[in-house]
Coordinates of C-alpha atoms in Angstrom, one line a residue:
Chain A
X179 CA 103.2 -18.6 180.4
X180 CA 103.0 -15.8 182.8
X181 CA 100.4 -15.8 185.5
X182 CA 99.3 -12.3 186.3
X183 CA 95.7 -12.9 187.4
X184 CA 94.0 -15.8 189.1
X185 CA 90.3 -16.3 189.7
X186 CA 89.2 -18.1 192.9
X187 CA 85.7 -19.4 192.8
X188 CA 84.4 -20.0 196.3
X189 CA 85.9 -18.0 199.1
X190 CA 85.5 -20.5 202.0
X191 CA 88.3 -21.6 204.2
X192 CA 90.3 -23.1 201.3
X193 CA 89.4 -20.6 198.6
X194 CA 89.8 -17.7 201.0
X195 CA 93.2 -19.0 202.0
X196 CA 94.2 -19.5 198.4
X197 CA 93.2 -15.9 197.6
X198 CA 95.1 -14.6 200.5
X199 CA 98.2 -16.7 199.7
X200 CA 98.2 -15.8 196.0
X201 CA 97.6 -12.1 196.8
X202 CA 100.5 -12.2 199.2
X203 CA 102.7 -13.8 196.5
X204 CA 101.9 -10.9 194.2
X205 CA 99.3 -12.5 192.0
X206 CA 96.1 -10.4 191.4
X207 CA 93.1 -12.4 192.5
X208 CA 89.6 -12.0 191.2
X209 CA 87.2 -13.4 193.9
X210 CA 84.0 -15.1 192.9
X211 CA 81.5 -16.2 195.6
X212 CA 77.8 -16.5 196.1
X213 CA 77.8 -14.4 199.3
X214 CA 78.0 -10.6 199.1
X215 CA 79.2 -10.2 202.6
X216 CA 82.2 -12.5 202.0
X217 CA 83.0 -10.7 198.8
X218 CA 82.9 -7.3 200.7
X219 CA 85.1 -8.7 203.5
X220 CA 87.7 -10.0 201.1
X221 CA 87.6 -6.7 199.2
X222 CA 88.1 -4.8 202.5
X223 CA 91.0 -7.1 203.4
X224 CA 92.6 -6.1 200.1
X225 CA 92.7 -9.7 199.1
X226 CA 90.6 -9.6 195.9
X227 CA 90.4 -7.1 193.1
X228 CA 87.6 -4.7 192.3
X229 CA 86.4 -6.8 189.4
X230 CA 85.4 -9.6 191.8
X231 CA 81.7 -10.6 191.5
X232 CA 78.8 -12.6 192.9
X233 CA 78.3 -15.8 190.8
X234 CA 74.6 -15.8 191.3
X235 CA 74.2 -12.6 189.3
X236 CA 73.1 -13.4 185.8
X237 CA 74.9 -10.5 184.3
X238 CA 76.9 -11.9 181.4
X239 CA 79.1 -8.8 181.4
X240 CA 80.4 -9.8 184.9
X241 CA 81.0 -13.4 183.8
X242 CA 83.0 -12.0 180.8
X243 CA 85.5 -10.6 183.4
X244 CA 86.7 -14.2 183.9
X245 CA 88.5 -13.8 180.5
X246 CA 91.1 -11.9 182.4
X247 CA 92.1 -14.9 184.5
X248 CA 95.1 -16.9 183.5
X249 CA 94.3 -19.6 186.1
X250 CA 91.0 -20.5 187.7
X251 CA 90.7 -22.2 191.1
X252 CA 87.4 -23.9 191.7
X253 CA 87.4 -24.1 195.5
X254 CA 84.0 -25.7 196.2
X255 CA 82.7 -29.0 197.6
X256 CA 83.4 -31.7 194.9
X257 CA 79.8 -32.0 193.7
X258 CA 79.1 -28.3 193.5
X259 CA 82.1 -27.9 191.1
X260 CA 80.4 -29.5 188.1
X261 CA 77.3 -27.2 187.8
X262 CA 79.4 -24.1 188.6
X263 CA 82.0 -25.1 185.9
X264 CA 79.1 -25.7 183.4
X265 CA 77.9 -22.2 184.0
X266 CA 81.1 -20.3 183.9
X267 CA 83.4 -22.3 181.6
X268 CA 82.1 -20.6 178.4
X269 CA 83.7 -17.4 179.8
X270 CA 87.2 -18.8 180.5
X271 CA 90.1 -17.3 178.6
X272 CA 91.4 -19.5 175.8
X273 CA 94.4 -21.4 177.2
X274 CA 93.6 -20.7 180.8
X275 CA 94.5 -23.3 183.4
X276 CA 91.6 -24.5 185.4
X277 CA 92.1 -26.4 188.6
X278 CA 90.0 -27.3 191.7
X279 CA 90.7 -28.0 195.3
X280 CA 88.4 -31.0 195.9
X281 CA 89.3 -34.0 198.0
X282 CA 88.5 -36.6 195.4
X283 CA 89.8 -36.6 191.9
X284 CA 88.4 -39.3 189.6
X285 CA 84.9 -37.9 189.7
X286 CA 85.9 -34.4 188.6
X287 CA 88.2 -35.6 185.9
X288 CA 85.4 -37.7 184.5
X289 CA 82.8 -35.0 184.8
X290 CA 84.7 -31.9 184.0
X291 CA 86.1 -32.9 180.7
X292 CA 82.6 -32.5 179.3
X293 CA 82.0 -29.2 180.9
X294 CA 85.2 -27.3 179.9
X295 CA 85.4 -25.3 176.8
X296 CA 88.0 -26.4 174.2
X297 CA 91.3 -24.7 174.7
X298 CA 91.0 -24.7 178.5
X299 CA 93.5 -27.0 180.4
X300 CA 92.1 -28.8 183.4
X301 CA 94.4 -30.2 186.0
X302 CA 93.0 -31.5 189.3
X303 CA 94.4 -30.1 192.5
X304 CA 94.2 -31.1 196.2
X305 CA 96.0 -29.1 198.8
X306 CA 96.7 -31.4 201.8
X307 CA 95.9 -28.6 204.2
X308 CA 92.6 -27.5 205.6
X309 CA 90.7 -26.8 208.7
X310 CA 87.9 -28.3 210.7
X311 CA 86.4 -24.8 210.6
X312 CA 84.5 -23.5 207.6
X313 CA 84.2 -20.1 205.9
X314 CA 86.3 -17.2 204.8
X315 CA 86.6 -15.9 208.4
X316 CA 88.9 -18.9 209.1
X317 CA 91.0 -18.6 206.0
X318 CA 94.7 -17.8 206.4
X319 CA 97.4 -16.8 204.0
X320 CA 99.8 -19.3 205.5
X321 CA 97.5 -22.3 205.4
X322 CA 99.5 -24.0 202.6
X323 CA 103.0 -23.3 204.0
X324 CA 105.0 -26.6 203.7
X325 CA 101.8 -28.5 203.0
X326 CA 101.8 -31.2 200.2
X327 CA 99.7 -30.1 197.2
X328 CA 98.7 -32.9 194.9
X329 CA 98.2 -32.2 191.2
X330 CA 96.4 -34.8 189.0
X331 CA 96.7 -33.9 185.3
X332 CA 93.9 -34.9 182.9
X333 CA 94.9 -37.2 179.9
X334 CA 95.5 -34.2 177.7
X335 CA 97.3 -31.9 180.1
X336 CA 100.4 -30.4 178.6
X337 CA 103.7 -30.5 180.5
X338 CA 103.8 -26.7 180.2
X339 CA 100.5 -26.2 182.0
X340 CA 101.5 -28.7 184.7
X341 CA 104.8 -26.8 185.2
X342 CA 103.0 -23.5 185.4
X343 CA 100.6 -24.9 188.1
X344 CA 103.5 -26.4 190.0
X345 CA 105.2 -23.0 190.1
X346 CA 102.0 -21.3 191.4
X347 CA 101.7 -24.0 194.1
X348 CA 105.3 -23.4 195.1
X349 CA 104.7 -19.7 195.2
X350 CA 102.1 -20.1 197.9
X351 CA 104.5 -22.1 200.0
X352 CA 103.1 -25.6 199.2
X353 CA 105.0 -28.6 197.9
X354 CA 103.6 -29.9 194.6
X355 CA 103.3 -33.7 193.9
X356 CA 102.0 -35.0 190.5
X357 CA 100.1 -38.3 190.5
X358 CA 97.2 -39.7 188.6
X359 CA 93.6 -39.2 189.8
X360 CA 93.3 -43.0 190.4
X361 CA 96.5 -43.0 192.6
X362 CA 95.2 -39.9 194.4
X363 CA 91.8 -41.4 195.3
X364 CA 93.4 -44.7 196.5
X365 CA 96.1 -43.0 198.6
X366 CA 93.9 -40.2 200.0
X367 CA 91.2 -42.7 201.0
X368 CA 93.8 -44.1 203.4
X369 CA 95.5 -40.8 204.4
X370 CA 92.6 -38.5 204.7
X371 CA 89.2 -40.1 204.2
X372 CA 89.8 -43.0 206.6
X373 CA 91.0 -40.7 209.4
X374 CA 87.8 -38.6 208.9
X375 CA 85.6 -41.7 209.1
X376 CA 87.4 -42.8 212.2
X377 CA 87.4 -39.4 214.0
X378 CA 83.7 -39.0 213.2
X379 CA 82.8 -42.5 214.5
X380 CA 84.9 -42.0 217.6
X381 CA 83.3 -38.6 218.5
X382 CA 79.8 -40.0 217.7
X383 CA 80.5 -43.1 220.0
X384 CA 81.8 -41.0 222.9
X385 CA 78.9 -38.6 222.4
X386 CA 76.4 -41.4 222.7
X387 CA 78.2 -42.8 225.8
X388 CA 78.4 -39.4 227.5
X389 CA 74.9 -38.2 226.8
X390 CA 73.8 -36.4 230.0
X391 CA 76.8 -37.6 231.9
X392 CA 78.7 -34.4 231.5
X393 CA 82.1 -35.9 231.7
X394 CA 83.5 -34.6 228.4
X395 CA 85.2 -31.9 230.6
X396 CA 87.6 -34.6 231.6
X397 CA 89.0 -35.1 228.1
X398 CA 92.7 -34.6 227.5
X399 CA 94.6 -33.6 224.4
X400 CA 94.6 -37.1 223.0
X401 CA 90.8 -37.1 222.7
X402 CA 90.8 -33.6 221.3
X403 CA 93.4 -34.3 218.7
X404 CA 91.9 -37.6 217.5
X405 CA 88.4 -36.0 217.1
X406 CA 89.3 -32.5 216.0
X407 CA 88.5 -33.1 212.3
X408 CA 85.0 -34.5 213.2
X409 CA 84.0 -30.8 213.3
X410 CA 84.7 -30.5 209.6
X411 CA 82.1 -29.5 207.0
X412 CA 79.4 -32.1 206.4
X413 CA 78.7 -30.9 202.9
X414 CA 82.4 -31.3 201.9
X415 CA 82.6 -34.8 203.3
X416 CA 79.2 -35.9 202.0
X417 CA 80.6 -35.2 198.5
X418 CA 83.9 -37.0 199.3
X419 CA 82.1 -40.1 200.6
X420 CA 79.8 -40.2 197.6
X421 CA 82.5 -39.7 195.0
X422 CA 85.2 -42.0 196.6
X423 CA 83.0 -44.5 198.4
X424 CA 84.5 -47.6 196.7
X425 CA 88.1 -46.8 197.9
X426 CA 86.9 -45.6 201.3
X427 CA 85.1 -48.8 202.0
X428 CA 88.2 -50.9 201.1
X429 CA 90.3 -49.1 203.7
X430 CA 87.6 -49.2 206.3
X431 CA 87.6 -53.0 205.9
X432 CA 91.3 -53.1 206.6
X433 CA 91.0 -50.8 209.5
X434 CA 88.3 -52.9 211.0
X435 CA 90.5 -56.0 210.7
X436 CA 93.4 -54.2 212.5
X437 CA 91.1 -52.9 215.2
X438 CA 89.7 -56.4 215.8
X439 CA 93.3 -57.8 216.0
X440 CA 94.1 -55.2 218.7
X441 CA 90.9 -55.8 220.6
X442 CA 91.5 -59.5 220.6
X443 CA 95.0 -58.9 221.9
X444 CA 93.7 -56.7 224.7
X445 CA 90.9 -59.1 225.6
X446 CA 93.4 -62.0 225.9
X447 CA 96.0 -59.8 227.6
X448 CA 98.4 -60.9 224.9
X449 CA 101.3 -58.5 225.4
X450 CA 103.3 -59.7 222.4
X451 CA 100.4 -59.0 220.0
X452 CA 99.7 -55.6 221.5
X453 CA 103.4 -54.7 221.1
X454 CA 103.4 -55.9 217.5
X455 CA 100.5 -53.6 216.6
X456 CA 102.0 -50.7 218.6
X457 CA 105.3 -51.1 216.7
X458 CA 103.6 -51.2 213.3
X459 CA 101.7 -48.0 214.2
X460 CA 104.8 -46.2 215.5
X461 CA 106.9 -47.2 212.5
X462 CA 104.2 -45.7 210.2
X463 CA 104.1 -42.3 212.0
X464 CA 107.9 -42.3 212.2
X465 CA 108.1 -42.9 208.4
X466 CA 105.6 -40.1 208.0
X467 CA 107.8 -37.8 210.0
X468 CA 104.9 -37.2 212.4
X469 CA 106.7 -37.6 215.7
X470 CA 110.0 -35.9 216.5
X471 CA 113.1 -37.9 215.8
X472 CA 114.6 -37.1 219.1
X473 CA 112.0 -39.0 221.2
X474 CA 112.8 -42.2 222.9
X475 CA 111.6 -45.2 220.9
X476 CA 110.0 -46.8 223.9
X477 CA 107.8 -49.0 221.8
X478 CA 110.8 -50.8 220.6
X479 CA 112.3 -51.5 224.0
Chain B
X208 CA 98.3 -29.8 256.7
X209 CA 101.1 -27.9 255.1
X210 CA 102.9 -29.3 252.1
X211 CA 106.5 -28.3 252.2
X212 CA 108.1 -31.2 250.4
X213 CA 107.0 -33.6 247.7
X214 CA 108.7 -36.7 246.5
X215 CA 108.2 -37.6 242.8
X216 CA 109.1 -41.2 242.0
X217 CA 109.8 -41.6 238.3
X218 CA 111.1 -38.6 236.4
X219 CA 109.6 -39.4 233.0
X220 CA 107.6 -37.0 230.9
X221 CA 104.8 -37.0 233.6
X222 CA 106.9 -37.2 236.7
X223 CA 109.4 -34.7 235.3
X224 CA 106.7 -32.3 234.5
X225 CA 105.2 -32.7 237.9
X226 CA 108.6 -32.0 239.5
X227 CA 109.0 -28.9 237.4
X228 CA 105.5 -27.7 238.1
X229 CA 105.7 -28.3 241.8
X230 CA 109.1 -26.7 242.0
X231 CA 107.9 -23.7 240.1
X232 CA 105.0 -23.5 242.5
X233 CA 107.4 -23.2 245.5
X234 CA 107.2 -26.8 246.7
X235 CA 110.6 -28.5 247.3
X236 CA 110.8 -31.7 245.3
X237 CA 112.8 -34.8 246.1
X238 CA 113.3 -36.7 242.8
X239 CA 113.6 -40.5 242.8
X240 CA 114.4 -42.3 239.6
X241 CA 116.3 -45.4 238.5
X242 CA 118.5 -43.5 236.0
X243 CA 121.4 -41.5 237.3
X244 CA 121.7 -39.3 234.2
X245 CA 118.1 -38.2 234.6
X246 CA 118.6 -37.4 238.3
X247 CA 121.7 -35.4 237.4
X248 CA 119.9 -33.5 234.6
X249 CA 117.0 -32.6 236.9
X250 CA 119.4 -31.6 239.6
X251 CA 121.3 -29.3 237.1
X252 CA 117.9 -27.9 236.1
X253 CA 117.3 -26.9 239.7
X254 CA 114.1 -28.9 239.7
X255 CA 115.0 -31.5 242.4
X256 CA 116.6 -31.1 245.8
X257 CA 120.1 -32.5 246.8
X258 CA 118.6 -35.3 248.8
X259 CA 117.2 -36.9 245.6
X260 CA 118.4 -40.5 245.0
X261 CA 118.4 -43.5 242.8
X262 CA 115.8 -46.0 243.8
X263 CA 117.9 -49.0 242.8
X264 CA 120.4 -48.3 245.5
X265 CA 119.9 -50.5 248.4
X266 CA 121.1 -48.0 251.0
X267 CA 118.3 -47.8 253.6
X268 CA 119.7 -44.4 254.7
X269 CA 118.7 -43.0 251.4
X270 CA 115.2 -44.5 251.5
X271 CA 114.9 -43.0 255.0
X272 CA 115.0 -39.6 253.3
X273 CA 111.5 -40.3 252.1
X274 CA 110.3 -39.5 255.6
X275 CA 110.8 -35.8 254.7
X276 CA 108.1 -35.9 252.1
X277 CA 104.5 -34.7 252.9
X278 CA 103.2 -36.0 249.6
X279 CA 104.6 -38.8 247.3
X280 CA 103.7 -39.0 243.6
X281 CA 104.2 -42.4 242.1
X282 CA 104.7 -41.4 238.4
X283 CA 105.3 -44.8 236.8
X284 CA 103.5 -47.2 234.4
X285 CA 100.6 -48.7 236.3
X286 CA 102.0 -52.1 236.8
X287 CA 105.4 -50.9 237.9
X288 CA 103.9 -48.9 240.8
X289 CA 103.0 -51.9 243.0
X290 CA 106.5 -53.4 243.4
X291 CA 108.0 -49.9 243.8
X292 CA 105.4 -49.0 246.5
X293 CA 106.1 -52.3 248.2
X294 CA 109.8 -51.4 248.4
X295 CA 109.5 -47.8 249.5
X296 CA 106.3 -47.6 251.5
X297 CA 107.9 -48.6 254.9
X298 CA 109.9 -45.4 254.7
X299 CA 106.9 -43.0 254.1
X300 CA 106.3 -40.4 256.7
X301 CA 103.3 -41.1 259.0
X302 CA 100.3 -39.2 257.6
X303 CA 101.9 -38.6 254.2
X304 CA 99.6 -38.5 251.2
X305 CA 100.5 -41.0 248.5
X306 CA 99.2 -40.6 245.0
X307 CA 100.0 -41.9 241.6
X308 CA 99.6 -40.7 238.0
X309 CA 98.5 -43.9 236.3
X310 CA 95.8 -44.1 233.6
X311 CA 93.8 -46.8 235.3
X312 CA 92.5 -46.6 238.8
X313 CA 90.7 -49.8 240.0
X314 CA 93.8 -52.0 239.8
X315 CA 96.0 -49.7 241.9
X316 CA 93.3 -49.1 244.5
X317 CA 92.9 -52.9 244.9
X318 CA 96.6 -53.6 244.9
X319 CA 98.1 -50.7 246.9
X320 CA 95.9 -50.9 249.9
X321 CA 98.0 -54.0 250.9
X322 CA 101.3 -52.3 250.2
X323 CA 100.9 -49.1 252.1
X324 CA 102.0 -48.7 255.6
X325 CA 99.3 -47.9 258.2
X326 CA 99.0 -44.1 258.6
X327 CA 99.6 -43.3 254.9
X328 CA 96.8 -41.9 252.9
X329 CA 96.5 -43.2 249.4
X330 CA 94.4 -41.2 246.8
X331 CA 94.6 -42.2 243.2
X332 CA 95.4 -39.5 240.7
X333 CA 95.3 -39.1 236.9
X334 CA 96.4 -35.9 235.2
X335 CA 94.6 -35.7 231.8
X336 CA 97.7 -34.3 230.2
X337 CA 100.6 -36.1 228.7
X338 CA 102.7 -36.4 225.6
X339 CA 103.2 -39.0 222.9
X340 CA 106.9 -38.5 223.8
X341 CA 108.6 -40.2 226.7
X342 CA 111.3 -39.3 229.1
X343 CA 112.4 -36.4 231.3
X344 CA 113.8 -34.5 228.3
X345 CA 110.2 -33.9 227.1
X346 CA 108.8 -32.8 230.5
X347 CA 107.5 -29.3 230.8
X348 CA 106.5 -27.3 233.9
X349 CA 103.3 -26.1 232.1
X350 CA 102.1 -29.5 231.0
X351 CA 99.2 -29.5 233.5
X352 CA 98.1 -25.9 232.9
X353 CA 94.2 -26.0 232.6
X354 CA 94.3 -29.8 232.3
X355 CA 91.7 -31.8 234.1
X356 CA 93.3 -33.8 237.0
X357 CA 91.2 -36.7 238.3
X358 CA 91.5 -37.8 241.9
X359 CA 90.0 -41.1 243.0
X360 CA 90.0 -41.4 246.8
X361 CA 90.4 -44.8 248.5
X362 CA 87.5 -46.0 250.8
X363 CA 89.3 -44.6 253.9
X364 CA 90.6 -41.3 252.4
X365 CA 89.8 -38.4 254.7
X366 CA 88.2 -35.2 253.4
X367 CA 91.2 -33.3 254.7
X368 CA 93.7 -35.3 252.6
X369 CA 91.5 -35.0 249.5
X370 CA 91.4 -31.3 250.1
X371 CA 95.2 -31.0 250.5
X372 CA 95.7 -32.9 247.2
X373 CA 93.1 -30.8 245.4
X374 CA 95.1 -27.7 246.5
X375 CA 98.4 -29.1 245.2
X376 CA 96.7 -30.0 241.9
X377 CA 95.4 -26.4 241.6
X378 CA 98.9 -25.1 242.5
X379 CA 100.3 -26.7 239.4
X380 CA 97.6 -25.1 237.3
X381 CA 95.4 -28.2 236.8
X382 CA 91.7 -28.5 237.5
X383 CA 90.9 -31.2 240.1
X384 CA 87.9 -33.5 239.8
X385 CA 87.0 -36.1 242.4
X386 CA 85.3 -39.3 241.2
X387 CA 85.4 -43.0 242.2
X388 CA 88.0 -45.4 240.7
X389 CA 85.1 -47.3 239.0
X390 CA 83.8 -44.1 237.4
X391 CA 87.3 -43.2 236.3
X392 CA 88.0 -46.5 234.6
X393 CA 84.6 -46.5 232.7
X394 CA 84.8 -42.8 231.6
X395 CA 88.5 -42.8 230.7
X396 CA 88.1 -46.1 228.7
X397 CA 85.9 -43.9 226.4
X398 CA 87.8 -40.6 226.6
X399 CA 91.4 -41.8 226.5
X400 CA 91.8 -45.5 226.1
X401 CA 89.5 -45.9 223.1
X402 CA 91.2 -42.9 221.2
X403 CA 94.5 -44.7 221.8
X404 CA 93.2 -48.0 220.4
X405 CA 91.7 -46.2 217.4
X406 CA 94.8 -44.0 216.7
X407 CA 97.1 -47.1 217.0
X408 CA 94.9 -49.2 214.7
X409 CA 94.7 -46.3 212.2
X410 CA 98.4 -45.8 212.0
X411 CA 99.1 -49.5 211.8
X412 CA 96.5 -49.9 208.9
X413 CA 98.0 -47.0 207.0
X414 CA 101.5 -48.3 207.6
X415 CA 100.5 -51.7 206.2
X416 CA 98.9 -50.0 203.1
X417 CA 101.8 -47.7 202.5
X418 CA 104.6 -50.1 203.0
X419 CA 107.1 -49.4 200.2
X420 CA 104.8 -46.9 198.6
X421 CA 106.4 -43.9 200.1
X422 CA 103.2 -41.8 200.0
X423 CA 103.1 -40.8 203.7
X424 CA 104.7 -37.5 202.6
X425 CA 101.3 -36.6 201.2
X426 CA 99.7 -36.7 204.7
X427 CA 98.0 -33.6 205.9
X428 CA 97.3 -32.4 209.4
X429 CA 94.2 -34.5 209.8
X430 CA 96.2 -37.7 209.6
X431 CA 98.9 -36.3 211.8
X432 CA 96.5 -35.2 214.5
X433 CA 94.4 -38.4 214.5
X434 CA 97.5 -40.6 214.8
X435 CA 99.9 -38.5 217.0
X436 CA 99.2 -40.5 220.1
X437 CA 100.1 -43.7 218.4
X438 CA 103.7 -42.8 219.2
X439 CA 103.0 -43.1 222.9
X440 CA 104.9 -45.3 225.2
X441 CA 104.1 -49.0 224.7
X442 CA 105.0 -49.9 228.3
X443 CA 102.5 -47.4 229.6
X444 CA 99.7 -48.6 227.3
X445 CA 100.4 -52.3 227.8
X446 CA 99.7 -51.7 231.5
X447 CA 96.5 -49.7 230.7
X448 CA 95.2 -52.4 228.4
X449 CA 95.9 -55.1 230.9
X450 CA 94.4 -53.4 233.9
X451 CA 91.3 -51.9 232.2
X452 CA 90.7 -54.4 229.4
X453 CA 87.1 -55.1 230.4
X454 CA 86.0 -51.5 230.1
X455 CA 88.1 -50.9 227.0
X456 CA 86.6 -53.9 225.2
X457 CA 83.0 -52.6 225.9
X458 CA 83.8 -49.2 224.3
X459 CA 85.6 -50.8 221.3
X460 CA 82.4 -52.8 220.7
X461 CA 80.3 -49.6 220.6
X462 CA 82.8 -47.9 218.4
X463 CA 82.8 -50.8 215.9
X464 CA 79.0 -50.6 215.8
X465 CA 79.1 -46.8 215.0
X466 CA 81.9 -47.3 212.4
X467 CA 79.8 -50.1 210.7
X468 CA 76.8 -47.7 210.6
X469 CA 78.9 -45.0 208.9
X470 CA 80.5 -47.5 206.5
X471 CA 77.0 -48.8 205.5
X472 CA 75.8 -45.3 205.0
X473 CA 78.8 -44.5 202.8
X474 CA 78.4 -47.7 200.8
X475 CA 74.7 -47.1 200.1
X476 CA 75.4 -43.3 199.5
X477 CA 72.8 -42.6 202.1
X478 CA 73.2 -38.9 202.7
X479 CA 70.7 -38.7 205.5
X480 CA 72.5 -41.4 207.6
X481 CA 75.9 -39.9 207.0
X482 CA 74.6 -36.5 208.1
X483 CA 73.0 -38.0 211.2
X484 CA 76.4 -39.5 212.4
X485 CA 78.2 -36.3 211.4
X486 CA 75.8 -34.3 213.6
X487 CA 76.2 -36.7 216.6
X488 CA 80.0 -36.4 216.3
X489 CA 79.9 -32.6 216.0
X490 CA 77.6 -32.2 218.9
X491 CA 79.9 -34.3 221.1
X492 CA 83.0 -32.2 220.3
X493 CA 81.0 -29.0 220.7
X494 CA 79.8 -30.2 224.1
X495 CA 83.4 -31.0 224.9
X496 CA 84.4 -27.4 223.9
X497 CA 86.8 -28.9 221.4
X498 CA 86.0 -26.7 218.5
X499 CA 85.7 -22.9 218.6
X500 CA 82.2 -21.6 219.3
X501 CA 82.6 -19.0 216.5
X502 CA 82.7 -21.5 213.7
X503 CA 79.9 -22.0 211.2
X504 CA 77.8 -25.0 212.1
X505 CA 77.8 -26.3 208.6
X506 CA 76.9 -29.9 209.6
X507 CA 73.6 -28.6 210.8
X508 CA 72.7 -26.7 207.6

């Protein structure tokens, strides 16, 4: 199966970056958005083709253009995907691959199977790249370079369609990984949703403490890095929390337990227990390749 | 008072960066460390002067060289500063300014006043810049560029000595702020110590969850940024936790409360409460100038 044309629905920071990356990789991209200014900007940038259109127009002729797309990326907040898919799926090309970029996967797999026309192959997708900033203006063609890109096939996904999508993902510089939607939601609750909950709670706590004190100017890079993602889109995260709440609550409980352990160790000045938790943390980020290998392992002194 | 020569005791990532920044700003730097290889490397780099020496040598003639220094930076973990100051303070020049780079300030102010020779002016210091990496090899002359640099005068510090230190801090590109040691320990518990506790607990939690699962390769930038500082030096943080435990425990309690609020909102799918906490968090980091002003305020839609 040859991919000549892709449609990207939603030209925000993820969809816009996808459009730019696909375009740079030689795939023609039809852009579909609800904002005329964004469409115009992406057209001017040479990122999307002239048959791009505004999804809010009720002109069936325009929706018919979707039949040209071999692959459709639904790059919208998780809960906005279902109504949009319902509206546009009758116009998908037979045999087209449909994927999304949402941060939770069970919900869509359960919801979308009813919405997609027969003959369309749905495979969930989640690029592990993003930005705390929103909108097309912050999209970048290199956003997915070397980033993991998770694919979660639906029960009926053919090996061929999975392979085609893996190839597209590799074309934009990302590294494809295939797992189930259940595995995704459990793992990503820990790797992405928990860090968001923690960063948001941390920034909200410091905000409450600082209120009127004007000492945030004293913050160093540690505070900035740990709270950067707290600036992320509320809409996107609301949908994540609502569609993956069960897994997120489980990991919050484990985090609370670990935090309490460390707090007790600090309160009792128990150097051994502080060291134990520091070592656990350091081992984790070393396994994840987060810190340079060349650094001195001082925690393990 | 003219500063012609500085002594930097401890050529780790902070002390090494100080030596490089001071040297680049035209101040001659005497380097004092317990590791001969580090001293040799810094000498070869042209960062420290030939009269630099190993603090573990018991040659009083070498310690006498300290009399040449107009300002002395004690760049060691908080609890290592006191015994070192006790050993070397009899050799300080009369009228020299002595400062440190530790992350807690009340402890040193209380401990050092007894250790310093009469005629020496102690002013606490805390550059809000650092690295999760340790050691001279990770030091950089631009580490302090545009970073806040907190100074906490002792009760007897003269305005003149504070002004001299502010000028040196500005010379290395940092922005000096003068507050009391008590204010420092309260504010930095929130801005720096709490983020460290949270990042360490987060990485330790994910490490425990992942153990053997090998899914850390799926981590995106959000996880990496929120946990980066968990790789920081255990020794340094042990001293911070032990000397500022009371203030740290207070802010952990507030963080736990906020986290519980967000967890309850997620569990009950309460969009309004999730939005409220997201807005608090976003306002905080906007006040702190952490996210670009140009981004869409989607949380406030």
